[in-house]
Amino acid sequence: MEKSLLHYPIEGLKGVGPARAKLLYNALGVITYSDLLNLYPRRYIDKTAYYKINQLQNTNAEVQIIGKIIHIKTIGEKRAKRLVATFKDETGTMELVWFRGLKWLKDGLKINEPYVAYGKVSKFGQNYNMPHPELELLAVHQQSLRSAMQPVYPLTEQLTKKNISNRTINQIMQHLFRSLQKSVIPETLSERIIKQFDLISKKEALFNIHFPQSQSLLLKAQQRLKFEELFYIQLQLIRSNLLRKAKSKGYAFEEVGDLFHQFYKKLPFELTNAQKRVIKEIRTDAKQAVQMNRLLQGDVGSGKTIVALLVMLIALDNGFQTTLMAPTEILAQQHYKSISALLIDLPVNVQLLTGSVKAKDRKVIHQGLEDGTLHILIGTHAIIEDKVKFKNLGLAIIDEQHRFGVKQRAKLWLKNELPPHILVMTATPIPRTLAMSVYGDLDISVIDELPKGRKPIKTIHYYDSNRLKVIGFMKSEIAKGHQIYQVFPLIEESEAFDYKDLMDGYEAICRDFPRPEYQVSVVHGRMKPSEKEFEMQRFTKGETNILVATTVIEVGVNVPNASVMIIESAEKFGLSQLHQLRGRVGRGAAQSYCVLMTSHKLSADAKTRIETMVATNDGFKIAEVDLKLRGPGNMMGTQQSGVLNLQIADIIADAKILAAARRTAIELLAKDPNLAEKSHLPIRNAFAVLAKKNSNWNQIS
Ligand code: ADP
Ligand code: MG
């Protein structure tokens, strides 16, 4: 690669020097000219726009306003003494305030002459005020008008302390661009892509991101740099996905046979279009002799289990064994029961393997797996123990992926010659745009439709002080023959405390719902699996009216007769957890309810969570709010991804650009997997630079 100025250390740059270079490195990680070029401003102060007083918002933003001073007064004593000028435009009045240099100012200010006031506004009582504005007579301002916006760079306290201000960075940038004038700033996208999306050149974009010549050029610069950033992330993800596929041979499920068709014919309902589409996607994938690695997203109640079962039957039709792994014992049991019931008429051997299966029964299961007479194994982590050996495992389905690490997934692959197809099901949808960025190694299918005729769950928020009302409501639902979940939070660090909460709650409920008229079950983490199972059974069979539990029932239990979900201390739950819990009801024909109980003290975020739950049942919308509240770094499964350290793009706001970038990357790699074409040279070069930076990226050969 040609050695250009871009790789020079900034130490040599005018206005920097060794001391500042060190400071900039420590604070912002900047080493080279190129790093400095890529240090984008956080925001811009728009001195091209003028605000009216009635347009002001309490945002602390810096704005400029044209108006006249109609009145000046000095108020306060001693240190609180200040000069207050009433500033007026045709839409209203506000105050300009000075605490220093009062006398000098007072004499200089002109009454009833048009001024431009510039500064931060804030709201005090009903009035807006601007402390220490920059004030310029309009007549003077018009002559010196600068059309440029001023960039604001990310600065740390450390830098400000050492007198490196925004102005300093701005000056350094000016030196940088001057010294780069004759140097080439290489283009990093192909001509075709630039034309297709009407992008500006890399050089022009970099210049305008630092020195925007107009709003519209700034916008173009941002679009270009965002596209580029997202494009290279996608290119990397998709390429490694292609490499993985090229390497990982898998079993081909060539046909859809008798078991599938027999079962399909007898389904008591018609599959939703989304279910049909997803099955088709999976079939197409599994037909190829390439290992499938797919994520199935679908809201709670969208019918993932049936999809899983149909896909398992395709595996059986092709002579393979299959397994379904669930995160909890209760859920594994539930799957086992419903699936064996559904397959009752078919010659399929289904078994359950969990930690509490006895050694004797285990042996039988191991035997069946090894000689191939056991077709479907349902279970918990117990499935990935070393002793479990399949004869020919063709497909592994993992329910609720966040409970299992990738390592555990990989372990399943090692059971036989070729890795089984992997289908990971999750009911905690993350926005598709985010999924595309973080699960680059997985293909994604989405069930974005609920079965017809579902009544939306009504969600109501009550403060603890309204408990009597809630008890009355519970009694009326029980009188209709319905059942109720009551859930207490479980936070691992304070398990003892939560346990006490739960037991107190249980006692209170037993008092309010006395036997023999009412029956109450309780399930919590300190019980033995067999006790839990016993209590769950009582509830499932309808023998108890209320199930008091910690979050053990969070994932997957299915009791259609339960119509009310009461969540205690709902402010302590995260949004996705709340949504999961709510999904336990609304499975039968009756109108279902979710009651969120909270204390009166709610943080702003907790309030937003509760309001969101009350406002919508849509898991994808909820996921988006969650993303906004917690940031992408905290979303499940994104921690390790590293692709979210975005410099300029915003995964949510720039979803459209992301989609375009992704499409472009897919098309490009389909045509030219090694970026060998001459016209792709800029991309190949840029990719190589990135690969060098990020050692775990795959090198382009
Ligand atoms: P989840 O996606 O949350 O795992 P389930 O697979 O448990 O959802 O399905 C929820 C309920 O909806 C089950 O009782 C299932 O039998 C039923 N169901 C699934 N698909 C359909 C459909 N297409 N029409 C009607 N009911 C369906
Ligand atoms: Mg499920």
PDB file of C-alpha atoms and ligand atoms in Angstrom, residues 267-273 275 298-308 335 338 342 399-400 425-427 447 450-452 454 556-558 560 580 583-584 586-587, ligand 1:
ATOM      1  CA  LEU A 267     -53.616 -29.689  12.367  1.00  0.00           C
ATOM      2  CA  PRO A 268     -56.689 -28.280  14.136  1.00  0.00           C
ATOM      3  CA  PHE A 269     -56.014 -24.825  12.705  1.00  0.00           C
ATOM      4  CA  GLU A 270     -54.561 -23.285   9.613  1.00  0.00           C
ATOM      5  CA  LEU A 271     -51.027 -22.005   9.900  1.00  0.00           C
ATOM      6  CA  THR A 272     -50.634 -18.266   9.663  1.00  0.00           C
ATOM      7  CA  ASN A 273     -48.976 -16.937   6.524  1.00  0.00           C
ATOM      8  CA  GLN A 275     -45.647 -19.579   9.896  1.00  0.00           C
ATOM      9  CA  GLY A 298     -41.509 -14.572  16.933  1.00  0.00           C
ATOM     10  CA  ASP A 299     -43.498 -12.791  19.563  1.00  0.00           C
ATOM     11  CA  VAL A 300     -44.919 -14.751  22.483  1.00  0.00           C
ATOM     12  CA  GLY A 301     -47.884 -16.768  21.296  1.00  0.00           C
ATOM     13  CA  SER A 302     -46.984 -16.467  17.618  1.00  0.00           C
ATOM     14  CA  GLY A 303     -46.826 -20.260  17.339  1.00  0.00           C
ATOM     15  CA  LYS A 304     -43.173 -21.141  17.212  1.00  0.00           C
ATOM     16  CA  THR A 305     -43.658 -24.578  18.738  1.00  0.00           C
ATOM     17  CA  ILE A 306     -45.726 -25.873  15.828  1.00  0.00           C
ATOM     18  CA  VAL A 307     -43.156 -24.550  13.400  1.00  0.00           C
ATOM     19  CA  ALA A 308     -40.424 -26.305  15.375  1.00  0.00           C
ATOM     20  CA  HIS A 335     -42.778 -29.149  25.489  1.00  0.00           C
ATOM     21  CA  SER A 338     -47.596 -31.070  24.316  1.00  0.00           C
ATOM     22  CA  LEU A 342     -49.616 -33.937  19.235  1.00  0.00           C
ATOM     23  CA  ASP A 399     -35.707 -22.570  22.555  1.00  0.00           C
ATOM     24  CA  GLU A 400     -34.983 -19.153  24.019  1.00  0.00           C
ATOM     25  CA  MET A 425     -35.991 -19.799  18.657  1.00  0.00           C
ATOM     26  CA  THR A 426     -36.474 -16.624  20.611  1.00  0.00           C
ATOM     27  CA  ALA A 427     -39.527 -14.829  21.865  1.00  0.00           C
ATOM     28  CA  ILE A 447     -42.977 -14.805  12.510  1.00  0.00           C
ATOM     29  CA  LEU A 450     -50.267 -13.791  15.537  1.00  0.00           C
ATOM     30  CA  PRO A 451     -52.866 -16.535  14.909  1.00  0.00           C
ATOM     31  CA  LYS A 452     -56.239 -15.112  13.993  1.00  0.00           C
ATOM     32  CA  ARG A 454     -56.523 -13.606  19.489  1.00  0.00           C
ATOM     33  CA  GLY A 556     -42.991 -20.762  27.787  1.00  0.00           C
ATOM     34  CA  VAL A 557     -45.587 -22.314  30.079  1.00  0.00           C
ATOM     35  CA  ASN A 558     -48.941 -22.778  28.458  1.00  0.00           C
ATOM     36  CA  PRO A 560     -54.891 -21.485  28.241  1.00  0.00           C
ATOM     37  CA  GLN A 580     -42.642 -12.354  28.305  1.00  0.00           C
ATOM     38  CA  GLY A 583     -47.424 -13.566  27.119  1.00  0.00           C
ATOM     39  CA  ARG A 584     -48.396 -16.313  29.569  1.00  0.00           C
ATOM     40  CA  GLY A 586     -54.150 -14.451  26.303  1.00  0.00           C
ATOM     41  CA  ARG A 587     -53.872 -18.039  25.075  1.00  0.00           C
TER      42      ARG A 587
HETATM   43  P1  ADP B   1     -44.836 -19.357  21.165  1.00  0.00           P
HETATM   44  O1  ADP B   1     -44.440 -18.742  19.854  1.00  0.00           O
HETATM   45  O2  ADP B   1     -44.983 -18.359  22.249  1.00  0.00           O
HETATM   46  O3  ADP B   1     -43.953 -20.514  21.540  1.00  0.00           O
HETATM   47  P2  ADP B   1     -46.787 -21.410  20.984  1.00  0.00           P
HETATM   48  O4  ADP B   1     -46.096 -22.201  19.968  1.00  0.00           O
HETATM   49  O5  ADP B   1     -46.735 -21.856  22.399  1.00  0.00           O
HETATM   50  O6  ADP B   1     -46.283 -19.911  20.914  1.00  0.00           O
HETATM   51  O7  ADP B   1     -48.290 -21.202  20.515  1.00  0.00           O
HETATM   52  C1  ADP B   1     -49.235 -20.582  21.316  1.00  0.00           C
HETATM   53  C2  ADP B   1     -50.582 -21.224  21.111  1.00  0.00           C
HETATM   54  O8  ADP B   1     -51.098 -20.907  19.812  1.00  0.00           O
HETATM   55  C3  ADP B   1     -50.551 -22.725  21.207  1.00  0.00           C
HETATM   56  O9  ADP B   1     -51.639 -23.125  21.980  1.00  0.00           O
HETATM   57  C4  ADP B   1     -50.687 -23.182  19.756  1.00  0.00           C
HETATM   58  O10 ADP B   1     -51.350 -24.420  19.653  1.00  0.00           O
HETATM   59  C5  ADP B   1     -51.525 -22.083  19.140  1.00  0.00           C
HETATM   60  N1  ADP B   1     -51.299 -21.876  17.706  1.00  0.00           N
HETATM   61  C6  ADP B   1     -50.122 -21.950  17.053  1.00  0.00           C
HETATM   62  N2  ADP B   1     -50.279 -21.659  15.737  1.00  0.00           N
HETATM   63  C7  ADP B   1     -51.580 -21.389  15.549  1.00  0.00           C
HETATM   64  C8  ADP B   1     -52.385 -21.030  14.396  1.00  0.00           C
HETATM   65  N3  ADP B   1     -51.833 -20.867  13.187  1.00  0.00           N
HETATM   66  N4  ADP B   1     -53.697 -20.818  14.610  1.00  0.00           N
HETATM   67  C9  ADP B   1     -54.253 -20.961  15.829  1.00  0.00           C
HETATM   68  N5  ADP B   1     -53.568 -21.304  16.934  1.00  0.00           N
HETATM   69  C10 ADP B   1     -52.254 -21.526  16.805  1.00  0.00           C
END
